[in-house]
PDB file of C-alpha atoms in Angstrom:
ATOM      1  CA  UNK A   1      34.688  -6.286  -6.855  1.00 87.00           C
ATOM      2  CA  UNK A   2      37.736  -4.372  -8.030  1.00 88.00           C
ATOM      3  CA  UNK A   3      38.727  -6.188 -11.026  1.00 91.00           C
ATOM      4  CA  UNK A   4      41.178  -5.888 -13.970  1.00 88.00           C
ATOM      5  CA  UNK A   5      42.466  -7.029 -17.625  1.00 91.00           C
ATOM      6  CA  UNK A   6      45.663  -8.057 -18.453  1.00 93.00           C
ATOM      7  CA  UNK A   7      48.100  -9.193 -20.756  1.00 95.00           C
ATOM      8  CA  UNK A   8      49.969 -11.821 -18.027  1.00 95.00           C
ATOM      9  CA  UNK A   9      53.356 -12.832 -19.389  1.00 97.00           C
ATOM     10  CA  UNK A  10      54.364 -16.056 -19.418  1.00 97.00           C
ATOM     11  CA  UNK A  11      56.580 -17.750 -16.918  1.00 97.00           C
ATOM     12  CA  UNK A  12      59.958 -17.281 -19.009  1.00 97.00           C
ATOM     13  CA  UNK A  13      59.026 -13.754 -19.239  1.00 97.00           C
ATOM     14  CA  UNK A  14      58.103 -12.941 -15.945  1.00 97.00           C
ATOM     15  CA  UNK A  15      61.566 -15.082 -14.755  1.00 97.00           C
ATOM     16  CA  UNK A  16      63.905 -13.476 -16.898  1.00 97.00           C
ATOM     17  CA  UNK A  17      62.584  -9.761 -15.319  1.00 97.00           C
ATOM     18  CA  UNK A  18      62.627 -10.945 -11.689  1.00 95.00           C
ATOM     19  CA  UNK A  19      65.965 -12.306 -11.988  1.00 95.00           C
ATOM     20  CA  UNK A  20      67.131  -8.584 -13.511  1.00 96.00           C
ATOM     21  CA  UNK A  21      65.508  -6.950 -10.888  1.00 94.00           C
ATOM     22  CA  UNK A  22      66.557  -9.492  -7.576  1.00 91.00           C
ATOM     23  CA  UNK A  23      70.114  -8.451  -7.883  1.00 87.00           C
ATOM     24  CA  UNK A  24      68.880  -4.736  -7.681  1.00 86.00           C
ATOM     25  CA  UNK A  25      66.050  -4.773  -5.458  1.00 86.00           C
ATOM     26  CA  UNK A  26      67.964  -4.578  -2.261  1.00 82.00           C
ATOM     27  CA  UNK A  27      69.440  -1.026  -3.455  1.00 77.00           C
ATOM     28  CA  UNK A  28      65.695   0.728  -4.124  1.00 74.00           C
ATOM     29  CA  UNK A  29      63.996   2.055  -1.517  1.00 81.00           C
ATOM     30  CA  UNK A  30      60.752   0.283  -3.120  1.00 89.00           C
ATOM     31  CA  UNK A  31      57.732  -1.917  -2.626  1.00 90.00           C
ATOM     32  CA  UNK A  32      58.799  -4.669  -5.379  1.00 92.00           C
ATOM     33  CA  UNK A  33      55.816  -6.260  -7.233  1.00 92.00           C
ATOM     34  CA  UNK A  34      55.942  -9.594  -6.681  1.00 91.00           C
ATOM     35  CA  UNK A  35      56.975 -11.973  -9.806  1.00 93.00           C
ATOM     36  CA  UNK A  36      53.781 -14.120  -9.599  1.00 92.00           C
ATOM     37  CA  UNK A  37      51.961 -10.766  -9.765  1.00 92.00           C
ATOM     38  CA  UNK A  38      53.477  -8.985 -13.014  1.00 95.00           C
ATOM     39  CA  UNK A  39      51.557  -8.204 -15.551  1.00 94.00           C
ATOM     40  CA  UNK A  40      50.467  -5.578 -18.260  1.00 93.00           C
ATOM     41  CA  UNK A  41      46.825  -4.273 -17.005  1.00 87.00           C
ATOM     42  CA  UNK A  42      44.729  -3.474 -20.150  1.00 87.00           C
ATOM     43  CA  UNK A  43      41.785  -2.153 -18.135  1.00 84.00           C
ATOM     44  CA  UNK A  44      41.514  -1.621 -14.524  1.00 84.00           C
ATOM     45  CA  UNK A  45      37.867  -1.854 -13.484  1.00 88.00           C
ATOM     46  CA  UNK A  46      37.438  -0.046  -9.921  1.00 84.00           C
ATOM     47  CA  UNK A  47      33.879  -1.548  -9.081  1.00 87.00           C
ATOM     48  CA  UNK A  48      32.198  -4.414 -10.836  1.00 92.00           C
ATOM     49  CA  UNK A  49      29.002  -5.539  -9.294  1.00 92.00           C
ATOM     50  CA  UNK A  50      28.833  -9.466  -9.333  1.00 92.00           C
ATOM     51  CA  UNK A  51      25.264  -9.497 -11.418  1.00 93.00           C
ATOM     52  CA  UNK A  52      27.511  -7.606 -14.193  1.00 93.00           C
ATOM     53  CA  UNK A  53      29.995 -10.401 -14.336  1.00 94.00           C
ATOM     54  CA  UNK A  54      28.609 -12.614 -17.022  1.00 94.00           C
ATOM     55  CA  UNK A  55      28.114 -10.015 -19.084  1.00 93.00           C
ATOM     56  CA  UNK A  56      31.437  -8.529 -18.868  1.00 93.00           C
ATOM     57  CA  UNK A  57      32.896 -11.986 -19.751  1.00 94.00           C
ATOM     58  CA  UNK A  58      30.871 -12.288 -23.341  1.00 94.00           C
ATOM     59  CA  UNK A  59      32.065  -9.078 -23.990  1.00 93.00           C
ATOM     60  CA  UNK A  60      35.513  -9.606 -22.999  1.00 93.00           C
ATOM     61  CA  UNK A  61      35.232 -12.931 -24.877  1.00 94.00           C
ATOM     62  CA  UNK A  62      34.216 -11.401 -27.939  1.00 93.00           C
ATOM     63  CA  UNK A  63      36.629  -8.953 -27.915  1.00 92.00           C
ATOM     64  CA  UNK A  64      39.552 -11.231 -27.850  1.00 94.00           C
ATOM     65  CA  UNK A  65      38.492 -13.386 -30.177  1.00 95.00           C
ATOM     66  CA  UNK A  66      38.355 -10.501 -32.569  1.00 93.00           C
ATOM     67  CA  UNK A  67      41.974 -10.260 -31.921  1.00 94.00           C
ATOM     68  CA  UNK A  68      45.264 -11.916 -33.065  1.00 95.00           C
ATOM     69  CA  UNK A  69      47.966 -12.809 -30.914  1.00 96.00           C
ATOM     70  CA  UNK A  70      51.002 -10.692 -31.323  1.00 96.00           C
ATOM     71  CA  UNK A  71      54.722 -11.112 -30.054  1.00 97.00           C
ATOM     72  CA  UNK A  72      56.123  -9.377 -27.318  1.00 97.00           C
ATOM     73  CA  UNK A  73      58.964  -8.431 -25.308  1.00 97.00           C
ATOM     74  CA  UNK A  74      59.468  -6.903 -21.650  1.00 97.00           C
ATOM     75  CA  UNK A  75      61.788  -3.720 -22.690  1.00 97.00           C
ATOM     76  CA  UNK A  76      62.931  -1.025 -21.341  1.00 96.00           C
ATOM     77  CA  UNK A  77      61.028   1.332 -18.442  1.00 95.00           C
ATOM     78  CA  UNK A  78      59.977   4.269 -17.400  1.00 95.00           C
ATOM     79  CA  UNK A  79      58.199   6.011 -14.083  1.00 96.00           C
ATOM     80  CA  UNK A  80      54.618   7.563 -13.330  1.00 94.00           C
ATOM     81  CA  UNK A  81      53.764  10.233 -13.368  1.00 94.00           C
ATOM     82  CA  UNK A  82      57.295  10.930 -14.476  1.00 95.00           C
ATOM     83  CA  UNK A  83      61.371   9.707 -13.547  1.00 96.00           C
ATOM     84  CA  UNK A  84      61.677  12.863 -10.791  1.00 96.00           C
ATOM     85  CA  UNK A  85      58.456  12.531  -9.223  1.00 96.00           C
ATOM     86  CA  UNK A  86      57.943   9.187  -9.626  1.00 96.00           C
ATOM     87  CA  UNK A  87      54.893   7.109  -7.607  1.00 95.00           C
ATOM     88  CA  UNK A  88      55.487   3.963 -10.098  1.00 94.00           C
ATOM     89  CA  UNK A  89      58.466   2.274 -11.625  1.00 95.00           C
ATOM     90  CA  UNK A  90      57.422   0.060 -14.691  1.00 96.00           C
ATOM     91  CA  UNK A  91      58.847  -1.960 -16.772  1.00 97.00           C
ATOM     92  CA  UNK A  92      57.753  -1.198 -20.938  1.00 95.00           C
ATOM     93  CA  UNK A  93      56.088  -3.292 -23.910  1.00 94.00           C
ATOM     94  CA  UNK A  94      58.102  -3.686 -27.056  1.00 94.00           C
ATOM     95  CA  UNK A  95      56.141  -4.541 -29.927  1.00 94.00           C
ATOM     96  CA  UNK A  96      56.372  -4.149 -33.734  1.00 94.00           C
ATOM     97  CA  UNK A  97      53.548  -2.540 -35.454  1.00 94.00           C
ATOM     98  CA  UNK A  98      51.326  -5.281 -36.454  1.00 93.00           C
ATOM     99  CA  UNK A  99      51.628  -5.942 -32.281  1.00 93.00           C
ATOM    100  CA  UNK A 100      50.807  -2.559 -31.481  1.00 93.00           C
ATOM    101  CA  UNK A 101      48.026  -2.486 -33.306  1.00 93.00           C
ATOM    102  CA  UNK A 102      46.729  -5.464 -31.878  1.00 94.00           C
ATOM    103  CA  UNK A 103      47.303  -4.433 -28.700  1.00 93.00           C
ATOM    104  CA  UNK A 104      45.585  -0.578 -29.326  1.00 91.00           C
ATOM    105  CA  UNK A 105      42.298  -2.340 -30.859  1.00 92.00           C
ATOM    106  CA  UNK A 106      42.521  -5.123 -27.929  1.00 90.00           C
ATOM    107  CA  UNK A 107      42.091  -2.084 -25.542  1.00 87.00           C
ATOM    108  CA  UNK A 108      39.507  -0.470 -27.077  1.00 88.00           C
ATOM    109  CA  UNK A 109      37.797  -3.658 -27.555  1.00 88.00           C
ATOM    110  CA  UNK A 110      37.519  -4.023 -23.387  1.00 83.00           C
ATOM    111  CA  UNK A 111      36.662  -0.811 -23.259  1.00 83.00           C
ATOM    112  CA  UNK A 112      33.360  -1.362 -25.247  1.00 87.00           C
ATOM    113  CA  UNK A 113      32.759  -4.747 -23.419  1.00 89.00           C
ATOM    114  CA  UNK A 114      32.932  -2.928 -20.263  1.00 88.00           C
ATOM    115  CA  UNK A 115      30.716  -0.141 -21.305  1.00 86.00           C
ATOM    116  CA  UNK A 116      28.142  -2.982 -22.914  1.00 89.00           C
ATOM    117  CA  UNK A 117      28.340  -4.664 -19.222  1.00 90.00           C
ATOM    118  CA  UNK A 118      27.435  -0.994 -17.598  1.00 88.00           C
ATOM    119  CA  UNK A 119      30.800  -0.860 -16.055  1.00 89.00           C
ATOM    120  CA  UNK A 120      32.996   2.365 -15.488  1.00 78.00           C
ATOM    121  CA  UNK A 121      36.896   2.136 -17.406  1.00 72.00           C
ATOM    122  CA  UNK A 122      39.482   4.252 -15.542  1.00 65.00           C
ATOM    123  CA  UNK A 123      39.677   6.805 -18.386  1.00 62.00           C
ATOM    124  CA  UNK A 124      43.582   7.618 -18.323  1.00 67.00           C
ATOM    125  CA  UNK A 125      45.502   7.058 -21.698  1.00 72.00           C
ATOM    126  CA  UNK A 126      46.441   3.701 -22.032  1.00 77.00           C
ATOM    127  CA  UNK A 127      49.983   3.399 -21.816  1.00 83.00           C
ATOM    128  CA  UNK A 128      51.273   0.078 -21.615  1.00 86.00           C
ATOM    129  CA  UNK A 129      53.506  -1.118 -19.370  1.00 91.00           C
ATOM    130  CA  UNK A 130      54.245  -3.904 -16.040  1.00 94.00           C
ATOM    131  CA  UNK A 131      54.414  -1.960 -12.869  1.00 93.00           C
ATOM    132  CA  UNK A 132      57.708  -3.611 -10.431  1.00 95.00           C
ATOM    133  CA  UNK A 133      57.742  -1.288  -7.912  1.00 94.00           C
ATOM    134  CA  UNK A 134      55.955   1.945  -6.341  1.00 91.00           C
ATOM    135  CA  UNK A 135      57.399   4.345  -4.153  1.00 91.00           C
ATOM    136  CA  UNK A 136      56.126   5.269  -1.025  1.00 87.00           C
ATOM    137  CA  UNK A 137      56.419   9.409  -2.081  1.00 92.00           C
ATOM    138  CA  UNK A 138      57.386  11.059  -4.662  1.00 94.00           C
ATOM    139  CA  UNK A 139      61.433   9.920  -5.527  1.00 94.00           C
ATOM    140  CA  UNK A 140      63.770  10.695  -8.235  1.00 96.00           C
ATOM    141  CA  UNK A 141      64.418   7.153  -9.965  1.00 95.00           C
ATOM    142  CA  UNK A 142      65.852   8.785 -13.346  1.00 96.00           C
ATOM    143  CA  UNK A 143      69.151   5.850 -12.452  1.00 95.00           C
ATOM    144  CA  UNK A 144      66.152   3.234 -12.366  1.00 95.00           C
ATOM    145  CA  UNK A 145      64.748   4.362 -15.779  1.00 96.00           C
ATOM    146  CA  UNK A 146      68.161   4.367 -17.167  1.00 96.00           C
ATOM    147  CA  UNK A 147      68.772   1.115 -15.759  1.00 94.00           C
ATOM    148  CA  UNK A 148      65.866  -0.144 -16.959  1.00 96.00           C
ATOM    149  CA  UNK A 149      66.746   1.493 -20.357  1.00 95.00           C
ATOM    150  CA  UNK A 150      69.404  -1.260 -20.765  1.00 95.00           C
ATOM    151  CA  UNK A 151      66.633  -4.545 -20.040  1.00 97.00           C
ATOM    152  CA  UNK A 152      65.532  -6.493 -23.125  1.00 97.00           C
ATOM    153  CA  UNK A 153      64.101  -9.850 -21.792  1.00 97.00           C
ATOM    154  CA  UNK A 154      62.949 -12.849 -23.878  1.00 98.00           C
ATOM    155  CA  UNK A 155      59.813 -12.458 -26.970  1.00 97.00           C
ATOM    156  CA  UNK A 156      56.755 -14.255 -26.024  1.00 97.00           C
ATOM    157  CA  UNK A 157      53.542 -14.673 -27.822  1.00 97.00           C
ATOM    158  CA  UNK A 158      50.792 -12.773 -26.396  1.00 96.00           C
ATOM    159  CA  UNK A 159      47.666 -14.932 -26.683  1.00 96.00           C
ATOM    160  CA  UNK A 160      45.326 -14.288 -24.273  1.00 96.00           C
ATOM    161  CA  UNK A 161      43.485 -11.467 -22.029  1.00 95.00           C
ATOM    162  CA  UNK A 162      43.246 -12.932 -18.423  1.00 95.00           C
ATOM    163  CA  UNK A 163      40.302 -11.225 -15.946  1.00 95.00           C
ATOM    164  CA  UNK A 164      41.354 -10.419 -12.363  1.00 94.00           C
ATOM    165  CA  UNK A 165      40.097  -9.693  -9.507  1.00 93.00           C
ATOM    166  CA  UNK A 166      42.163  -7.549  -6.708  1.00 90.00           C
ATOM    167  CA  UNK A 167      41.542  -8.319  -3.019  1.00 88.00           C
ATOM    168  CA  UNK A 168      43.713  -5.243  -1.600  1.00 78.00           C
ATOM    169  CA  UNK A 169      45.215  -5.909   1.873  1.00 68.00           C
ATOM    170  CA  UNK A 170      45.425  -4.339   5.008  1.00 64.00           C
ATOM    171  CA  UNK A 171      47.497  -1.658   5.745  1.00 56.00           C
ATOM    172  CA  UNK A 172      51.218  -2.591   4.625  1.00 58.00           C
ATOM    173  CA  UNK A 173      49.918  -6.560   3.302  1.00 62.00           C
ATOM    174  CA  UNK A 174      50.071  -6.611  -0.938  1.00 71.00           C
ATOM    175  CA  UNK A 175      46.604  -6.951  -2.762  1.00 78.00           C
ATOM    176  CA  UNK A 176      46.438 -10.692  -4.197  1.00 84.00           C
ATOM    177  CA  UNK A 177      44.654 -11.115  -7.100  1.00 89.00           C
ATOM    178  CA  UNK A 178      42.607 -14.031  -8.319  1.00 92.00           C
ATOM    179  CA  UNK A 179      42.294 -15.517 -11.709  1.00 94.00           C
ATOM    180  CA  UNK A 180      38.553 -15.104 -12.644  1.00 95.00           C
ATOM    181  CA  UNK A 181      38.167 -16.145 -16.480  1.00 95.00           C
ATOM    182  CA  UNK A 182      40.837 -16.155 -19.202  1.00 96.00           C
ATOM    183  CA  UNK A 183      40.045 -15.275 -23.212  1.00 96.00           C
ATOM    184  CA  UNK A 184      42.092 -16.315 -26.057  1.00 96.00           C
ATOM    185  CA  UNK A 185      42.880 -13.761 -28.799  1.00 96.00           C
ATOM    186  CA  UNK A 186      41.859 -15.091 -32.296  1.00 93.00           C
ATOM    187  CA  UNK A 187      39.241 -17.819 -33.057  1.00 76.00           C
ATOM    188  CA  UNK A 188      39.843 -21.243 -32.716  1.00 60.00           C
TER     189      UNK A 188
END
């Protein structure tokens, strides 16, 4: 299965963004995430065998619960691989330090629960942030990332890790992901 991790914002969160971007979306030459599938993807997993499953949730368990919850705020934005070449438009993170930290140890915490469960973690820098739209080539979206630049939406408390897994779709149809397990940060 291809599977991820993510920080999923909640619902006031994820609202506040799509109704920033709805006025706009008509003017990018874009595929739009959809608002029901934004989120901030701590760890993409590219193949996780279904015997491995189990033990990627204990670890990913653990891990959270090592954690503390931590406010955050969709802020600003930015482009992959950068604003004049771009193949992604994202959205950023905006967190104070005691949230960044969280967040840093959170990610290496699921990448040690992967490794423990024999899995493979794309090994790119982790660099946080909620994809909303990809291009189809390479564009200049430097306006976009300036637009973006302006976007503060509402704090939420980020409480939980959520695994997913990715069904892609044919040809031009959008992946859908599924909600496999969710992990609260902290202990109860």
């Amino acid at each position: 299965m291809r599977m991820f991790v993510a920080l999923v914002p909640p619902a006031p969160a994820v609202e506040d963004l799509d109704a920033f971007l709805a006025v706009r979306r008509e003017s990018g030459d874009f595929r739009w995430t959809r608002a029901e599938h934004l989120h901030l993807t701590v760890a993409f997993l590219a193949e996780v065998p279904v015997r491995r499953l189990d033990d990627l949730g204990e670890g990913l368990g653990l891990a959270a619960a090592r954690r503390t919850p931590f406010a955050a705020v969709v802020a600003g934005g930015g482009a992959f691989p950068d604003p004049t070449r771009a193949r992604v438009l994202y959205a950023g993170l905006g967190l104070d330090d005691d949230g960044q930290t969280e967040l840093d140890r959170l990610a290496a915490g699921r990448r040690a629960a992967a490794a423990r469960a024999g899995l493979e973690v794309d090994g790119q820098r982790f660099r946080p942030h909620v994809t909303i739209a990809r291009c189809g080539r390479p564009s200049e979206v430097t306006p976009w990332v300036r637009l973006l630049d302006g976007y503060r939406g509402p704090t939420w408390q980020a409480d939980r890790i959520t695994l997913l897994a990715s069904h892609l779709g044919r040809s031009r149809q959008r992946p859908r992901y599924e909600e496999v397990e969710t992990f609260r940060l902290g202990r109860d």
